[in-house]
Amino acid sequence: MTVTEPKHEEANPLLEGLQLHRTPDPCVLVIFGASGDLTRRKLFPALYSLALRRLLPDKFAVVGVARSPETDDEFRERMKEAVQEFGRDKVKDDVWNWLAEGMRYVSTDFADEDGENRVAKVLNELDRERGTGGNRVYYLAVPPDAISTLLHEIGERRTTEGWTRVIIEKPFGHDLASAQELNEEVKRHFSEQEIFRIDHYLGKETVQNLLALRFANGIFEPIWNRQFVDHVQITVAESIGIEGRAAFYERAGAIRDVFQNHLLQLLALTAMEPPIDFSADSVRNEKVKVLRALHTPGPKHVVRGQYGRGYVEGDEVPGYREEEGVAPDSLTETYVAAKLYVDNWRWADTPFYVRAGKRLARRETTIAIQFKRAPHPPFAIVDEEGLRPNVLVCHIQPDEGVSLEFLAKVPGQGVMLRAVHMDFLYGPTFRTGIPEAYERLLLDCFLGDATLFTRADEVEEQWSLVDAMVAFWKRDRPSFPNYAAGTWGPAASDELMNRDGRKWRRH
Amino acid sequence: MATALGTISEIDRELALRRVDPATGEPMQRTSVMTHIAWVPTQWVEAAEDVLTGLADRHPSRTIVLVPDPDAEEGIDANAEVMQFPLGNGRQVCVETIRVRLNGSRAEVPASVVQPLLLPDLPVFLRWRGVPPFGERPFEELIDVVDRLIVDSTEWPDLPAPYTQLAEVFDRVVVSDIAWARTSRWRPQLASLWPGIKDVKTIEVTGTEAQANLLAGWLRSRLRHDVALEHIQADRLAGVKVDGEPAPFPPGERPDPADLLSDELDRFSRDRVYEEAVRSA
């Protein structure tokens, strides 16, 4: 018997050592909700920055779809103005013209048969003109109630030519049941690998830096556990109000707007075990394990609040119930704090205090790991402040970076201790311009990398916890408003910590 | 105005003073990712200053500019500067530049001046303007205290002869060549011609002598056969022909000198492909 050697193509020796970017396949990005704020403020500035850095495929096009009537040229002009206003890069005509050449606009209602036909026609034309090969990324930047219909439409019309990916903006569902229903709709038409549920917090450099801090450094991981950590504090504070989003916010509240997604994602990244690699499933498997291990907090361990009139940065601002579109007797929470436990070997009995709110004293997102105090300091301590515990703070925004608080001797006679900070500041250290979260996430989706997107089971675990917390709320009627705008939230939130002999970090 | 400083302790004291914000009296935060030493013979001072200006913003570091002046009266003559970057909230972050004139015999022993000024535990890069005096004491001393040597062989006359001496230091210090970095947009273009380029006999390079030699050396070392070089002088890499056929022009804009140096400062490991290209140039 003759054995034929398999024929191998000779490897290209000229590629060795070249630093080549992975370039996405040719594709068309279809944005449903193209007249909305997200498209203007985030998506187009991100697309332009990617185009400027030549990270988009050479054969690329964008189709905007929305109800508002607009021509292709009007759409191009409006998006150029958006890039000029919100982009991080100065607009260069040659780059913009390249992007604009592939831009089209279709005005239609999302469920309209004729409109969908027109979208399909434009896509086919672009495939011919731009060589995009039937590859599609659909971005659903639409109200939550339109998502199911669109998924169905896109699924029914998907072609066999090229690949299809769908990006779905948060919130993914309103509760566990609706999220499961949406996931079922997704499964009918798409595989999990084709779905990219976006939580833009995961695209932030500093959130990814948390993984680098934990898993690229040998010194932190050995003490990142119940033996050394006293507790963890996660704060997602906003100083702004609801910014005209009353219709959405009245239904969502802080727990659905921020807690269910951003805050639980930060907690999962803080508490997760090291993944075996940085692939989508390895990272997401570890996050899901944390979410599954979260113990549902009892009503005593959850605080909700709503802001009343107050002062933010010196300006008087109205209370939540006075905001346009908000019911005068609204019981929607604009603040939520909770004491959570991750019931696993690493974190047993270590509380995670989390809080998120609007109209707080300042905009700040931080993760603070507070370590246990030194067991027996050989110094005469003059007051309680004299022996503060070490705190490692990851600043997600603003002032991105990491700081470590430790005690140092005050120069002079005797031993006086003072807490000092050692700061690593992201921007000044690298000074290369931090890419916007949407740049990273759009590019990852074009490349088919779902590591920084939320998987179906993650979303369901998040909703499962939120549903259990909200179920307790149905039994009582809170006395709202219970905190003044421009403060750090209701007094009950401080009590949540004080009961355990702890305090929220000073800001 | 910068104060003339004659000793290392005077330099240290001056830096400590300058790290305090004169407006508030508060110490500014220092941020450094490396110590960057630049060996700048007098004729290169102006060009070096231009590049350093663009660099400070990208790679916050302690920069030590060494200007040798063997004919001057003995001693060192230094000044220290702290450059501030606002961070918002009234906070400032600062980077440091120390300029040292090595006068008389001090120009022969730069390592003893540099070592006390290095930031602990951070990588040390040495940018050498012009052709390094291979085998001479200042150069030999400095490459033993740094992690990476950065040269720009575009600045060198009589190429490719000096490449032979450069190759001799590869086992002692990691070397980066900005002339090589300037070919980085063209190499993927040539690689994209595979397999057609496999048996190339001649390349014609319109560019600097360094770029032409390095591209030819790269092809010879990668393809493991001789490739003849025809060089057309130009001050930038403007075109490459492979056996008479023009290679596709690379997309994007040509990076400026500060960008090229900055990119080299991001790299820490040995570039074996470059080393082989130099040996075959």
PDB file of C-alpha atoms in Angstrom, chain B residues 141-269:
ATOM      1  CA  GLU B 141      30.421  51.185  29.953  1.00  0.00           C
ATOM      2  CA  LEU B 142      26.930  52.383  29.197  1.00  0.00           C
ATOM      3  CA  ILE B 143      25.679  49.296  27.375  1.00  0.00           C
ATOM      4  CA  ASP B 144      26.561  47.278  30.456  1.00  0.00           C
ATOM      5  CA  VAL B 145      24.228  49.329  32.683  1.00  0.00           C
ATOM      6  CA  VAL B 146      21.219  49.512  30.359  1.00  0.00           C
ATOM      7  CA  ASP B 147      18.590  47.007  29.286  1.00  0.00           C
ATOM      8  CA  ARG B 148      18.140  48.257  25.762  1.00  0.00           C
ATOM      9  CA  LEU B 149      20.209  50.248  23.277  1.00  0.00           C
ATOM     10  CA  ILE B 150      18.310  52.315  20.735  1.00  0.00           C
ATOM     11  CA  VAL B 151      20.126  53.544  17.643  1.00  0.00           C
ATOM     12  CA  ASP B 152      19.041  54.955  14.324  1.00  0.00           C
ATOM     13  CA  SER B 153      21.350  53.576  11.682  1.00  0.00           C
ATOM     14  CA  THR B 154      19.948  56.161   9.244  1.00  0.00           C
ATOM     15  CA  GLU B 155      22.343  58.509  11.068  1.00  0.00           C
ATOM     16  CA  TRP B 156      25.342  56.299  10.203  1.00  0.00           C
ATOM     17  CA  PRO B 157      27.709  56.834   7.278  1.00  0.00           C
ATOM     18  CA  ASP B 158      29.496  54.061   5.350  1.00  0.00           C
ATOM     19  CA  LEU B 159      26.788  51.425   5.657  1.00  0.00           C
ATOM     20  CA  PRO B 160      26.653  48.460   5.778  1.00  0.00           C
ATOM     21  CA  ALA B 161      30.107  48.164   7.437  1.00  0.00           C
ATOM     22  CA  PRO B 162      29.077  49.386  10.951  1.00  0.00           C
ATOM     23  CA  TYR B 163      26.401  46.660  11.109  1.00  0.00           C
ATOM     24  CA  THR B 164      29.159  44.082  11.620  1.00  0.00           C
ATOM     25  CA  GLN B 165      30.251  45.859  14.821  1.00  0.00           C
ATOM     26  CA  LEU B 166      26.659  46.356  15.940  1.00  0.00           C
ATOM     27  CA  ALA B 167      26.005  42.613  15.614  1.00  0.00           C
ATOM     28  CA  GLU B 168      28.819  41.998  18.087  1.00  0.00           C
ATOM     29  CA  VAL B 169      26.877  43.651  20.944  1.00  0.00           C
ATOM     30  CA  PHE B 170      23.665  41.656  20.394  1.00  0.00           C
ATOM     31  CA  ASP B 171      24.594  39.166  23.118  1.00  0.00           C
ATOM     32  CA  ARG B 172      25.292  41.944  25.631  1.00  0.00           C
ATOM     33  CA  VAL B 173      22.354  44.272  25.190  1.00  0.00           C
ATOM     34  CA  VAL B 174      19.003  44.242  23.423  1.00  0.00           C
ATOM     35  CA  VAL B 175      19.186  46.544  20.399  1.00  0.00           C
ATOM     36  CA  SER B 176      16.478  48.547  18.641  1.00  0.00           C
ATOM     37  CA  ASP B 177      17.080  50.425  15.436  1.00  0.00           C
ATOM     38  CA  ILE B 178      14.701  53.200  14.437  1.00  0.00           C
ATOM     39  CA  ALA B 179      15.743  52.690  10.804  1.00  0.00           C
ATOM     40  CA  TRP B 180      14.378  49.133  11.124  1.00  0.00           C
ATOM     41  CA  ALA B 181      11.185  50.473  12.719  1.00  0.00           C
ATOM     42  CA  ARG B 182      10.783  52.743   9.688  1.00  0.00           C
ATOM     43  CA  THR B 183      10.578  49.661   7.478  1.00  0.00           C
ATOM     44  CA  SER B 184       7.797  48.135   9.585  1.00  0.00           C
ATOM     45  CA  ARG B 185       4.984  49.366   7.333  1.00  0.00           C
ATOM     46  CA  TRP B 186       6.710  47.870   4.276  1.00  0.00           C
ATOM     47  CA  ARG B 187       7.578  44.436   5.620  1.00  0.00           C
ATOM     48  CA  PRO B 188       3.953  43.197   5.813  1.00  0.00           C
ATOM     49  CA  GLN B 189       3.482  44.458   2.242  1.00  0.00           C
ATOM     50  CA  LEU B 190       6.453  42.387   1.069  1.00  0.00           C
ATOM     51  CA  ALA B 191       5.305  39.407   3.163  1.00  0.00           C
ATOM     52  CA  SER B 192       1.927  39.609   1.444  1.00  0.00           C
ATOM     53  CA  LEU B 193       3.674  38.816  -1.864  1.00  0.00           C
ATOM     54  CA  TRP B 194       4.403  35.288  -0.637  1.00  0.00           C
ATOM     55  CA  PRO B 195       4.831  32.823  -2.335  1.00  0.00           C
ATOM     56  CA  GLY B 196       5.650  34.960  -5.396  1.00  0.00           C
ATOM     57  CA  ILE B 197       8.518  36.628  -3.535  1.00  0.00           C
ATOM     58  CA  LYS B 198      10.067  33.315  -2.471  1.00  0.00           C
ATOM     59  CA  ASP B 199      12.732  33.248  -5.207  1.00  0.00           C
ATOM     60  CA  VAL B 200      13.302  36.993  -5.502  1.00  0.00           C
ATOM     61  CA  LYS B 201      16.670  37.825  -7.001  1.00  0.00           C
ATOM     62  CA  THR B 202      16.828  41.616  -6.731  1.00  0.00           C
ATOM     63  CA  ILE B 203      15.107  44.284  -4.732  1.00  0.00           C
ATOM     64  CA  GLU B 204      15.267  47.928  -5.574  1.00  0.00           C
ATOM     65  CA  VAL B 205      14.706  50.213  -2.565  1.00  0.00           C
ATOM     66  CA  THR B 206      14.069  53.922  -2.818  1.00  0.00           C
ATOM     67  CA  GLY B 207      14.871  55.223   0.647  1.00  0.00           C
ATOM     68  CA  THR B 208      17.747  55.719   3.020  1.00  0.00           C
ATOM     69  CA  GLU B 209      20.834  53.544   2.831  1.00  0.00           C
ATOM     70  CA  ALA B 210      19.978  52.002   6.182  1.00  0.00           C
ATOM     71  CA  GLN B 211      16.461  51.071   5.117  1.00  0.00           C
ATOM     72  CA  ALA B 212      17.725  49.579   1.863  1.00  0.00           C
ATOM     73  CA  ASN B 213      20.383  47.481   3.586  1.00  0.00           C
ATOM     74  CA  LEU B 214      18.072  46.315   6.351  1.00  0.00           C
ATOM     75  CA  LEU B 215      15.280  45.311   3.961  1.00  0.00           C
ATOM     76  CA  ALA B 216      17.751  43.400   1.792  1.00  0.00           C
ATOM     77  CA  GLY B 217      19.265  41.760   4.899  1.00  0.00           C
ATOM     78  CA  TRP B 218      15.815  40.830   6.099  1.00  0.00           C
ATOM     79  CA  LEU B 219      14.886  39.135   2.828  1.00  0.00           C
ATOM     80  CA  ARG B 220      18.236  37.303   2.652  1.00  0.00           C
ATOM     81  CA  SER B 221      17.973  36.031   6.215  1.00  0.00           C
ATOM     82  CA  ARG B 222      14.314  35.030   6.006  1.00  0.00           C
ATOM     83  CA  LEU B 223      14.431  33.465   2.551  1.00  0.00           C
ATOM     84  CA  ARG B 224      17.873  31.944   3.132  1.00  0.00           C
ATOM     85  CA  HIS B 225      19.325  32.902  -0.227  1.00  0.00           C
ATOM     86  CA  ASP B 226      21.131  35.875  -1.638  1.00  0.00           C
ATOM     87  CA  VAL B 227      19.099  38.870  -2.759  1.00  0.00           C
ATOM     88  CA  ALA B 228      20.854  41.611  -4.704  1.00  0.00           C
ATOM     89  CA  LEU B 229      20.193  45.195  -3.619  1.00  0.00           C
ATOM     90  CA  GLU B 230      19.751  48.190  -5.866  1.00  0.00           C
ATOM     91  CA  HIS B 231      19.520  51.366  -3.834  1.00  0.00           C
ATOM     92  CA  ILE B 232      18.058  54.675  -4.950  1.00  0.00           C
ATOM     93  CA  GLN B 233      18.814  57.390  -2.405  1.00  0.00           C
ATOM     94  CA  ALA B 234      15.850  59.225  -0.839  1.00  0.00           C
ATOM     95  CA  ASP B 235      15.303  60.678   2.619  1.00  0.00           C
ATOM     96  CA  ARG B 236      12.339  58.377   3.273  1.00  0.00           C
ATOM     97  CA  LEU B 237      11.257  54.919   2.250  1.00  0.00           C
ATOM     98  CA  ALA B 238       9.252  55.694  -0.855  1.00  0.00           C
ATOM     99  CA  GLY B 239       9.134  52.450  -2.792  1.00  0.00           C
ATOM    100  CA  VAL B 240      10.322  48.872  -3.111  1.00  0.00           C
ATOM    101  CA  LYS B 241      10.504  46.849  -6.318  1.00  0.00           C
ATOM    102  CA  VAL B 242      10.760  43.078  -6.255  1.00  0.00           C
ATOM    103  CA  ASP B 243      12.494  41.820  -9.403  1.00  0.00           C
ATOM    104  CA  GLY B 244      11.359  45.016 -11.106  1.00  0.00           C
ATOM    105  CA  GLU B 245       7.727  44.838  -9.931  1.00  0.00           C
ATOM    106  CA  PRO B 246       6.620  47.558  -7.474  1.00  0.00           C
ATOM    107  CA  ALA B 247       5.393  46.231  -4.106  1.00  0.00           C
ATOM    108  CA  PRO B 248       2.037  47.651  -2.966  1.00  0.00           C
ATOM    109  CA  PHE B 249       2.391  50.960  -1.130  1.00  0.00           C
ATOM    110  CA  PRO B 250       1.583  50.554   2.573  1.00  0.00           C
ATOM    111  CA  PRO B 251      -1.611  52.124   3.902  1.00  0.00           C
ATOM    112  CA  GLY B 252      -1.713  54.721   6.673  1.00  0.00           C
ATOM    113  CA  GLU B 253       0.479  57.633   7.508  1.00  0.00           C
ATOM    114  CA  ARG B 254       4.220  57.589   8.072  1.00  0.00           C
ATOM    115  CA  PRO B 255       4.920  57.725  11.819  1.00  0.00           C
ATOM    116  CA  ASP B 256       6.939  60.675  13.164  1.00  0.00           C
ATOM    117  CA  PRO B 257      10.320  60.209  14.932  1.00  0.00           C
ATOM    118  CA  ALA B 258       8.824  60.537  18.451  1.00  0.00           C
ATOM    119  CA  ASP B 259       6.265  57.820  17.603  1.00  0.00           C
ATOM    120  CA  LEU B 260       8.994  55.513  16.335  1.00  0.00           C
ATOM    121  CA  LEU B 261      11.153  55.981  19.415  1.00  0.00           C
ATOM    122  CA  SER B 262       8.106  55.650  21.633  1.00  0.00           C
ATOM    123  CA  ASP B 263       7.164  52.331  20.004  1.00  0.00           C
ATOM    124  CA  GLU B 264      10.680  51.020  20.588  1.00  0.00           C
ATOM    125  CA  LEU B 265      10.399  51.973  24.259  1.00  0.00           C
ATOM    126  CA  ASP B 266       7.357  49.702  24.539  1.00  0.00           C
ATOM    127  CA  ARG B 267       9.433  46.672  23.592  1.00  0.00           C
ATOM    128  CA  PHE B 268      11.588  44.763  25.986  1.00  0.00           C
ATOM    129  CA  SER B 269      12.584  41.528  24.334  1.00  0.00           C
TER     130      SER B 269
END
